[in-house]
Amino acid sequence: KLASEHGTPLYVYSAKTIRDHYCRLDEALAGLDHRVCFAMKANSNLAVLALLAREGAGFDIVSGGELFRVLKAGGRADACTFAGVGKTREEIEYALGQGVYSFNVESEPELEFINEVAGAMGRKAPVALRVNPDVDAQTHKYISTGKSHNKFGIGIDRILGVYAAAAKLPHLKIRGIQTHIGSQILETKPFVEALGKLVPIVEELKSLYGLEFFSIGGGVGIIYHGTLESGAPDWWKRAEADGGRRIAFDDYAQAVVPLLKPLGLKILLEPGRSLVGNAGAMLAGVVYVKRTPAKTFVITDAGMNDLIRPALYEGHHEIVPLKEPAADAPRGPVDVVGPVCESGDFFAQDRDLPSVKAGDRLALLSAGAYGFVMASNYNSRRLPAEILVDGDKAEVVRERQSWDDLIAGEKLPG
Ligand code: LLP
């Protein structure tokens, strides 16, 4: 119905699922003094932010623009941690002016620069250092961040020295410590390994500088494999058989809480994908079915510009026809592709799907995280609309771009 009303490509999110995920994580951590700071890079629609802010979430931000969004959505700056390796003067001034809870600092030059900017503003900047624990998160190389060859954080072997240097800078207030080892992590082992390395250091830093918090980052993986085609119980079994593992929040909590509790610190978490990933789908229309001697291509009106995960990380998204096919409908391996002029513009290759025809519609599942936020105007394609479904209400929370939006801000010279 939504696809008919609003056209495709279309992102659709479930408010109930987002709330449910947030509450389940929050409850799993009930034994800890904690705050969940949603890593809003995963989905920064104002409506999603507002709904999480109402639940009590803080936000993990990575740019001035993200802070701007939090404030527009009614979130609080003092519940935000500001991460990222390249914060500019403008962003630091803005974040300091608005009173963010902490700058998560990723290098010595950044530490000195924040000190300088804070000094010029007559302020003290609250900081935490991001420590890179050098563990293997066993995830895709583009989303692994906790190895020593990654650009992120300060090496675990140097962290004490950098804290000592930070403590000498007059316009900084040491508030905490942070780590994040990667994304879409499907077992608890890498988290436990990282904490095993970090906890003794955090204890030492706490006694030296009176830390207030330890942020353990995000990274909890979700299910991308498995569909609801034949009902939940079956789907669950198939997902498991498919390697569709994920970490349940309870298992995550059971693994990390015992390590963290003795620290007596406020524990921050920065989940992105695990709160919103399975709460969203992208709907696409089939434009043509092209049969060649080598392959069958299902060509959709959505492209890699709308959902780039398959092209960029070989990310898997289940694809289901919006109208359930008859049980005896023919099936076969197809490539589901977009209209963009790139061979990388595919959503699935050699995927066994029920046969579809032009005019049918498909849903690409688990697209609520790193979906719309990574969309672009490549090939001068308009950004899709976003819908938030809450109970029996479905609201357009972002209009589809118009062609005029495509050229907004551009000018023909003189
Ligand atoms: N904290 C920090 C410092 C991060 O860099 C990230 C993600 C998160 C938290 C949230 O991680 P999550 O809970 O969502 O795993 N675009 C990629 C994922 C990039 C993740 C970047 N950093 C994808 O589509 O798979």
Short mmCIF file of C-alpha atoms and ligand atoms in Angstrom, two decimals:
data_model
loop_
_atom_site.label_atom_id
_atom_site.label_comp_id
_atom_site.label_asym_id
_atom_site.label_seq_id
_atom_site.Cartn_x
_atom_site.Cartn_y
_atom_site.Cartn_z
CA LYS A 1 0.00 0.00 0.00
CA LEU A 2 2.77 2.40 0.91
CA ALA A 3 4.62 1.60 -2.30
CA SER A 4 1.49 2.34 -4.34
CA GLU A 5 0.84 5.54 -2.48
CA HIS A 6 4.35 6.96 -2.37
CA GLY A 7 6.15 5.24 -5.24
CA THR A 8 9.48 3.44 -5.17
CA PRO A 9 12.30 3.38 -4.23
CA LEU A 10 11.01 3.90 -0.72
CA TYR A 11 12.48 3.36 2.72
CA VAL A 12 10.02 2.15 5.36
CA TYR A 13 10.87 1.93 9.07
CA SER A 14 9.01 0.41 11.99
CA ALA A 15 8.88 2.63 15.07
CA LYS A 16 7.78 -0.31 17.18
CA THR A 17 10.81 -2.39 16.22
CA ILE A 18 13.22 0.46 16.92
CA ARG A 19 11.64 1.05 20.34
CA ASP A 20 11.65 -2.66 21.03
CA HIS A 21 15.35 -2.99 20.20
CA TYR A 22 16.25 0.02 22.30
CA CYS A 23 14.28 -1.24 25.30
CA ARG A 24 15.68 -4.75 25.04
CA LEU A 25 19.24 -3.49 25.03
CA ASP A 26 18.50 -1.05 27.84
CA GLU A 27 16.92 -3.81 29.94
CA ALA A 28 19.73 -6.28 29.25
CA LEU A 29 22.10 -3.72 30.78
CA ALA A 30 19.90 -2.94 33.76
CA GLY A 31 22.63 -4.10 36.16
CA LEU A 32 24.99 -1.37 34.97
CA ASP A 33 25.00 2.39 35.32
CA HIS A 34 24.76 2.97 31.55
CA ARG A 35 23.63 5.17 28.71
CA VAL A 36 22.82 4.04 25.20
CA CYS A 37 24.13 6.62 22.72
CA PHE A 38 22.63 5.72 19.34
CA ALA A 39 25.32 5.85 16.63
CA MET A 40 23.17 8.01 14.42
CA LYS A 41 25.37 7.57 11.37
CA ALA A 42 23.31 4.39 10.90
CA ASN A 43 20.05 6.28 10.45
CA SER A 44 19.79 10.00 11.05
CA ASN A 45 16.24 10.73 9.99
CA LEU A 46 14.85 13.33 12.42
CA ALA A 47 11.82 11.17 13.21
CA VAL A 48 14.04 8.22 14.17
CA LEU A 49 16.20 10.49 16.34
CA ALA A 50 13.17 12.02 18.02
CA LEU A 51 11.73 8.63 18.82
CA LEU A 52 14.98 7.41 20.36
CA ALA A 53 15.48 10.67 22.26
CA ARG A 54 12.01 10.19 23.78
CA GLU A 55 13.06 6.71 24.93
CA GLY A 56 16.00 8.32 26.72
CA ALA A 57 18.80 7.62 24.26
CA GLY A 58 21.83 9.82 23.88
CA PHE A 59 23.65 10.03 20.56
CA ASP A 60 27.07 9.19 19.22
CA ILE A 61 27.76 11.89 16.64
CA VAL A 62 30.55 12.23 14.09
CA SER A 63 30.02 15.67 12.60
CA GLY A 64 28.62 19.12 13.26
CA GLY A 65 25.77 18.18 10.95
CA GLU A 66 24.82 15.25 13.15
CA LEU A 67 24.73 17.48 16.24
CA PHE A 68 22.54 19.92 14.31
CA ARG A 69 20.15 17.05 13.56
CA VAL A 70 20.05 15.90 17.21
CA LEU A 71 19.12 19.38 18.35
CA LYS A 72 16.46 19.73 15.62
CA ALA A 73 14.98 16.41 16.71
CA GLY A 74 14.71 17.54 20.33
CA GLY A 75 17.72 15.60 21.59
CA ARG A 76 20.17 16.97 24.14
CA ALA A 77 23.74 17.98 23.41
CA ASP A 78 24.84 16.92 26.89
CA ALA A 79 23.84 13.35 25.99
CA CYS A 80 26.10 13.35 22.91
CA THR A 81 29.57 12.00 22.43
CA PHE A 82 31.46 13.45 19.49
CA ALA A 83 33.63 10.87 17.68
CA GLY A 84 35.61 10.93 14.45
CA VAL A 85 39.20 11.33 13.33
CA GLY A 86 38.91 14.71 11.58
CA LYS A 87 36.97 17.19 13.69
CA THR A 88 37.37 20.74 12.33
CA ARG A 89 37.59 24.03 14.24
CA GLU A 90 34.05 24.92 13.21
CA GLU A 91 32.73 21.58 14.50
CA ILE A 92 34.66 21.75 17.78
CA GLU A 93 33.44 25.30 18.44
CA TYR A 94 29.86 24.32 17.69
CA ALA A 95 29.96 21.19 19.85
CA LEU A 96 31.66 22.96 22.73
CA GLY A 97 29.22 25.85 22.50
CA GLN A 98 26.28 23.44 22.64
CA GLY A 99 27.85 21.52 25.55
CA VAL A 100 28.42 17.98 24.29
CA TYR A 101 29.14 15.38 26.98
CA SER A 102 32.50 14.35 25.54
CA PHE A 103 34.85 14.66 22.60
CA ASN A 104 36.14 11.20 21.79
CA VAL A 105 39.65 12.05 20.66
CA GLU A 106 41.49 9.94 18.12
CA SER A 107 45.02 11.43 17.97
CA GLU A 108 47.51 13.69 19.74
CA PRO A 109 47.21 16.51 17.18
CA GLU A 110 43.45 16.48 17.69
CA LEU A 111 43.89 16.61 21.47
CA GLU A 112 46.14 19.67 21.17
CA PHE A 113 43.78 21.33 18.72
CA ILE A 114 40.72 20.85 20.95
CA ASN A 115 42.74 22.29 23.84
CA GLU A 116 43.59 25.33 21.71
CA VAL A 117 40.02 25.91 20.50
CA ALA A 118 38.62 25.48 24.03
CA GLY A 119 41.23 27.93 25.38
CA ALA A 120 40.28 30.54 22.78
CA MET A 121 36.64 30.15 23.85
CA GLY A 122 37.53 30.40 27.55
CA ARG A 123 36.17 26.89 28.09
CA LYS A 124 37.32 23.47 29.23
CA ALA A 125 36.57 20.71 26.76
CA PRO A 126 35.48 17.33 28.19
CA VAL A 127 37.49 14.59 26.48
CA ALA A 128 37.88 10.84 26.30
CA LEU A 129 40.60 9.12 24.33
CA ARG A 130 39.65 6.43 21.88
CA VAL A 131 41.87 3.46 22.46
CA ASN A 132 42.57 1.00 19.71
CA PRO A 133 42.93 -2.39 21.44
CA ASP A 134 44.43 -4.21 18.43
CA VAL A 135 41.92 -7.05 18.27
CA ASP A 136 40.45 -8.71 15.22
CA ALA A 137 36.69 -8.12 15.04
CA GLN A 138 36.40 -10.76 12.30
CA THR A 139 34.21 -8.64 10.11
CA HIS A 140 34.48 -7.10 6.63
CA LYS A 141 37.79 -5.25 6.24
CA TYR A 142 36.04 -1.95 5.49
CA ILE A 143 34.12 -2.02 8.79
CA SER A 144 36.84 -3.35 11.08
CA THR A 145 38.36 -0.56 13.17
CA GLY A 146 40.17 -2.07 16.13
CA LYS A 147 43.39 -3.34 14.53
CA SER A 148 46.59 -1.36 14.77
CA HIS A 149 46.66 -0.71 11.01
CA ASN A 150 43.27 1.07 11.12
CA LYS A 151 43.19 4.87 11.20
CA PHE A 152 41.11 4.89 14.37
CA GLY A 153 42.08 5.60 17.95
CA ILE A 154 45.33 5.63 19.86
CA GLY A 155 47.32 2.40 20.19
CA ILE A 156 46.86 0.54 23.45
CA ASP A 157 50.62 0.56 24.05
CA ARG A 158 50.72 4.37 23.93
CA ILE A 159 47.48 5.24 25.65
CA LEU A 160 48.86 5.89 29.16
CA GLY A 161 51.41 8.32 27.76
CA VAL A 162 48.80 10.23 25.78
CA TYR A 163 46.55 10.51 28.86
CA ALA A 164 49.51 11.92 30.77
CA ALA A 165 49.99 14.50 28.02
CA ALA A 166 46.26 15.30 28.01
CA ALA A 167 46.29 15.84 31.77
CA LYS A 168 48.84 18.63 31.27
CA LEU A 169 46.70 20.55 28.78
CA PRO A 170 44.94 23.35 30.68
CA HIS A 171 41.75 23.61 28.63
CA LEU A 172 40.81 19.94 28.75
CA LYS A 173 38.89 17.97 31.33
CA ILE A 174 39.51 14.23 31.15
CA ARG A 175 36.09 12.65 31.38
CA GLY A 176 36.39 9.12 30.07
CA ILE A 177 37.77 6.54 27.72
CA GLN A 178 36.30 5.02 24.61
CA THR A 179 36.80 2.10 22.26
CA HIS A 180 35.07 0.63 19.21
CA ILE A 181 36.43 -2.40 17.39
CA GLY A 182 34.24 -2.66 14.33
CA SER A 183 30.77 -3.27 13.03
CA GLN A 184 28.52 -6.25 12.20
CA ILE A 185 30.33 -8.44 14.73
CA LEU A 186 28.61 -11.79 15.04
CA GLU A 187 30.07 -13.27 18.18
CA THR A 188 30.86 -11.98 21.64
CA LYS A 189 34.48 -13.15 21.59
CA PRO A 190 36.08 -10.04 20.05
CA PHE A 191 34.25 -7.80 22.56
CA VAL A 192 35.41 -9.95 25.46
CA GLU A 193 38.94 -10.01 24.10
CA ALA A 194 39.02 -6.22 23.77
CA LEU A 195 37.63 -5.72 27.27
CA GLY A 196 40.11 -8.23 28.66
CA LYS A 197 42.89 -6.01 27.35
CA LEU A 198 41.28 -2.71 28.30
CA VAL A 199 39.80 -3.22 31.76
CA PRO A 200 43.14 -3.14 33.64
CA ILE A 201 44.12 0.03 31.78
CA VAL A 202 40.76 1.65 32.48
CA GLU A 203 41.19 0.85 36.17
CA GLU A 204 44.60 2.47 36.20
CA LEU A 205 43.35 5.54 34.34
CA LYS A 206 40.40 5.84 36.69
CA SER A 207 42.69 5.96 39.70
CA LEU A 208 45.00 8.47 37.99
CA TYR A 209 42.49 10.86 36.45
CA GLY A 210 39.12 10.10 38.01
CA LEU A 211 37.35 8.95 34.85
CA GLU A 212 33.59 9.23 34.78
CA PHE A 213 32.76 6.89 31.87
CA PHE A 214 33.92 4.07 29.66
CA SER A 215 32.29 3.86 26.23
CA ILE A 216 32.53 0.41 24.73
CA GLY A 217 31.37 1.50 21.28
CA GLY A 218 28.92 -0.31 19.04
CA GLY A 219 29.31 -3.17 16.63
CA VAL A 220 26.70 -5.75 17.61
CA GLY A 221 25.77 -7.56 14.39
CA ILE A 222 22.29 -8.28 13.07
CA ILE A 223 20.64 -10.90 10.88
CA TYR A 224 20.86 -10.21 7.19
CA HIS A 225 20.15 -13.79 6.03
CA GLY A 226 16.69 -15.32 6.34
CA THR A 227 13.23 -14.13 5.35
CA LEU A 228 9.70 -14.33 6.63
CA GLU A 229 8.59 -16.07 3.44
CA SER A 230 7.38 -19.13 5.23
CA GLY A 231 6.67 -17.96 8.75
CA ALA A 232 8.87 -17.05 11.66
CA PRO A 233 9.89 -20.39 13.18
CA ASP A 234 11.06 -21.75 9.86
CA TRP A 235 12.69 -18.51 8.99
CA TRP A 236 14.64 -18.64 12.20
CA LYS A 237 15.90 -22.15 11.48
CA ARG A 238 16.83 -21.23 7.95
CA ALA A 239 18.62 -18.13 9.10
CA GLU A 240 20.74 -20.20 11.43
CA ALA A 241 21.45 -22.82 8.80
CA ASP A 242 22.39 -20.05 6.44
CA GLY A 243 25.03 -18.74 8.76
CA GLY A 244 22.55 -16.00 9.71
CA ARG A 245 24.09 -15.54 13.10
CA ARG A 246 23.68 -12.50 15.24
CA ILE A 247 24.32 -11.59 18.85
CA ALA A 248 21.24 -11.36 21.05
CA PHE A 249 21.42 -8.37 23.40
CA ASP A 250 21.09 -10.74 26.38
CA ASP A 251 24.14 -12.71 25.27
CA TYR A 252 26.06 -9.51 24.68
CA ALA A 253 25.14 -8.22 28.13
CA GLN A 254 26.01 -11.54 29.76
CA ALA A 255 29.44 -11.40 28.15
CA VAL A 256 30.34 -7.80 28.92
CA VAL A 257 28.50 -6.79 32.11
CA PRO A 258 30.57 -8.97 34.49
CA LEU A 259 33.75 -7.44 33.08
CA LEU A 260 32.46 -3.88 33.30
CA LYS A 261 30.54 -3.78 36.55
CA PRO A 262 33.56 -3.91 38.90
CA LEU A 263 34.91 -0.75 37.25
CA GLY A 264 32.22 1.34 38.94
CA LEU A 265 32.07 3.68 35.95
CA LYS A 266 29.21 4.91 33.81
CA ILE A 267 29.19 2.63 30.76
CA LEU A 268 28.27 4.14 27.42
CA LEU A 269 27.28 2.09 24.40
CA GLU A 270 27.17 3.26 20.80
CA PRO A 271 24.93 0.83 18.95
CA GLY A 272 23.86 1.84 15.47
CA ARG A 273 22.96 -1.12 13.27
CA SER A 274 21.53 -3.29 16.06
CA LEU A 275 18.86 -0.70 16.92
CA VAL A 276 17.66 0.17 13.43
CA GLY A 277 18.99 -2.33 10.88
CA ASN A 278 16.23 -4.90 11.10
CA ALA A 279 13.64 -2.16 11.56
CA GLY A 280 13.75 -0.98 7.96
CA ALA A 281 13.21 -2.19 4.42
CA MET A 282 13.77 -0.56 1.08
CA LEU A 283 11.01 -1.09 -1.45
CA ALA A 284 11.84 -1.16 -5.14
CA GLY A 285 9.82 -1.63 -8.30
CA VAL A 286 10.76 -4.02 -11.08
CA VAL A 287 11.23 -2.03 -14.29
CA TYR A 288 12.34 -4.78 -16.67
CA VAL A 289 13.32 -8.42 -16.60
CA LYS A 290 16.20 -8.85 -19.04
CA ARG A 291 17.10 -12.38 -20.12
CA THR A 292 20.48 -13.06 -21.69
CA PRO A 293 22.06 -16.42 -22.52
CA ALA A 294 24.25 -16.04 -19.43
CA LYS A 295 21.86 -14.59 -16.85
CA THR A 296 18.48 -13.17 -15.96
CA PHE A 297 18.61 -9.59 -14.69
CA VAL A 298 15.79 -8.17 -12.61
CA ILE A 299 16.23 -4.44 -13.18
CA THR A 300 14.74 -2.28 -10.43
CA ASP A 301 14.01 1.41 -10.04
CA ALA A 302 16.34 1.47 -7.02
CA GLY A 303 20.08 1.57 -7.54
CA MET A 304 23.38 1.50 -5.70
CA ASN A 305 22.90 5.20 -5.06
CA ASP A 306 19.87 4.30 -2.90
CA LEU A 307 21.44 1.34 -1.06
CA ILE A 308 25.17 0.95 -1.49
CA ARG A 309 25.91 -1.88 0.97
CA PRO A 310 25.98 -4.72 -1.59
CA ALA A 311 28.33 -2.77 -3.89
CA LEU A 312 30.59 -1.52 -1.13
CA TYR A 313 30.82 -4.41 1.32
CA GLU A 314 29.26 -7.27 -0.64
CA GLY A 315 26.51 -6.79 1.93
CA HIS A 316 23.67 -9.31 1.75
CA HIS A 317 20.07 -8.12 1.90
CA GLU A 318 17.22 -10.59 1.61
CA ILE A 319 14.90 -9.77 -1.24
CA VAL A 320 11.23 -10.72 -1.18
CA PRO A 321 8.42 -9.92 -3.60
CA LEU A 322 5.81 -7.71 -1.88
CA LYS A 323 3.07 -9.99 -3.20
CA GLU A 324 3.60 -13.48 -1.89
CA PRO A 325 4.19 -15.82 -4.82
CA ALA A 326 2.16 -19.03 -5.15
CA ALA A 327 3.83 -21.99 -3.49
CA ASP A 328 4.39 -23.61 -6.92
CA ALA A 329 5.60 -20.40 -8.62
CA PRO A 330 8.74 -20.98 -10.71
CA ARG A 331 12.03 -19.92 -9.16
CA GLY A 332 15.48 -19.43 -10.48
CA PRO A 333 18.78 -17.66 -10.00
CA VAL A 334 18.68 -13.98 -10.99
CA ASP A 335 20.80 -10.89 -10.61
CA VAL A 336 18.82 -8.06 -9.03
CA VAL A 337 20.36 -4.85 -10.34
CA GLY A 338 19.70 -1.12 -10.51
CA PRO A 339 19.69 1.36 -13.38
CA VAL A 340 23.00 3.03 -12.47
CA CYS A 341 25.79 2.89 -15.06
CA GLU A 342 28.18 0.74 -13.05
CA SER A 343 28.70 -3.02 -13.00
CA GLY A 344 28.81 -2.74 -9.21
CA ASP A 345 25.19 -1.62 -9.23
CA PHE A 346 23.64 -4.83 -7.96
CA PHE A 347 21.64 -5.91 -4.93
CA ALA A 348 22.05 -9.66 -5.42
CA GLN A 349 23.88 -11.97 -7.81
CA ASP A 350 22.72 -15.45 -8.76
CA ARG A 351 20.05 -15.24 -6.07
CA ASP A 352 17.38 -17.92 -6.08
CA LEU A 353 14.13 -15.93 -6.21
CA PRO A 354 10.55 -16.60 -7.26
CA SER A 355 10.08 -15.29 -10.77
CA VAL A 356 8.92 -11.67 -11.02
CA LYS A 357 7.80 -9.44 -13.86
CA ALA A 358 7.85 -5.74 -14.71
CA GLY A 359 5.55 -3.82 -12.38
CA ASP A 360 6.07 -6.18 -9.42
CA ARG A 361 7.59 -4.80 -6.28
CA LEU A 362 10.36 -6.10 -4.07
CA ALA A 363 11.42 -5.44 -0.51
CA LEU A 364 15.10 -5.39 0.39
CA LEU A 365 15.18 -6.33 4.05
CA SER A 366 17.37 -5.20 6.94
CA ALA A 367 17.94 -1.85 5.26
CA GLY A 368 17.22 0.36 8.26
CA ALA A 369 20.91 0.92 9.04
CA TYR A 370 23.46 2.43 6.65
CA GLY A 371 20.79 2.49 3.97
CA PHE A 372 19.27 5.89 3.29
CA VAL A 373 22.11 7.67 5.11
CA MET A 374 24.60 6.41 2.52
CA ALA A 375 22.38 7.28 -0.44
CA SER A 376 23.65 9.78 -2.99
CA ASN A 377 22.51 11.67 -6.04
CA TYR A 378 24.84 9.72 -8.36
CA ASN A 379 23.51 9.61 -11.92
CA SER A 380 21.36 12.60 -10.89
CA ARG A 381 18.94 10.29 -9.18
CA ARG A 382 16.67 11.77 -6.56
CA LEU A 383 16.99 10.62 -2.95
CA PRO A 384 14.11 8.32 -2.03
CA ALA A 385 11.34 9.12 0.46
CA GLU A 386 11.31 7.69 3.98
CA ILE A 387 8.24 6.50 5.87
CA LEU A 388 7.89 5.77 9.57
CA VAL A 389 5.17 3.30 10.48
CA ASP A 390 3.93 3.58 14.07
CA GLY A 391 0.96 1.39 14.95
CA ASP A 392 -1.65 2.05 12.29
CA LYS A 393 -0.06 5.37 11.29
CA ALA A 394 2.40 5.68 8.42
CA GLU A 395 4.00 9.09 8.02
CA VAL A 396 6.27 10.48 5.36
CA VAL A 397 9.25 11.55 7.44
CA ARG A 398 11.25 12.63 4.43
CA GLU A 399 9.82 13.63 1.07
CA ARG A 400 11.24 12.18 -2.09
CA GLN A 401 13.53 14.79 -3.67
CA SER A 402 12.20 16.73 -6.62
CA TRP A 403 14.22 17.45 -9.74
CA ASP A 404 14.56 21.03 -8.51
CA ASP A 405 16.11 19.68 -5.29
CA LEU A 406 18.72 18.01 -7.48
CA ILE A 407 20.08 21.34 -8.67
CA ALA A 408 19.45 23.35 -5.50
CA GLY A 409 22.46 25.55 -4.76
CA GLU A 410 23.95 25.18 -8.23
CA LYS A 411 24.56 28.16 -10.50
CA LEU A 412 25.45 28.71 -14.13
CA PRO A 413 28.59 30.88 -14.17
CA GLY A 414 28.24 34.64 -14.85
N1 LLP B 1 30.86 3.87 17.32
C1 LLP B 1 31.80 4.20 16.43
C2 LLP B 1 32.96 4.95 16.86
C3 LLP B 1 31.65 3.81 15.08
O1 LLP B 1 32.59 4.11 14.20
C4 LLP B 1 30.51 3.08 14.69
C5 LLP B 1 30.31 2.65 13.29
C6 LLP B 1 29.54 2.77 15.66
C7 LLP B 1 29.76 3.18 16.97
C8 LLP B 1 28.29 2.02 15.34
O2 LLP B 1 28.56 0.72 14.95
P1 LLP B 1 27.35 -0.33 14.73
O3 LLP B 1 26.71 -0.55 16.07
O4 LLP B 1 26.40 0.28 13.78
O5 LLP B 1 28.01 -1.52 14.21
N2 LLP B 1 28.44 1.48 6.62
C9 LLP B 1 28.88 0.22 7.16
C10 LLP B 1 29.10 0.30 8.66
C11 LLP B 1 30.03 1.39 9.07
C12 LLP B 1 30.21 1.49 10.57
C13 LLP B 1 30.94 2.73 10.95
N3 LLP B 1 31.11 2.95 12.34
C14 LLP B 1 27.88 -0.85 6.77
O6 LLP B 1 26.90 -0.54 6.10
O7 LLP B 1 28.05 -2.03 7.11
#
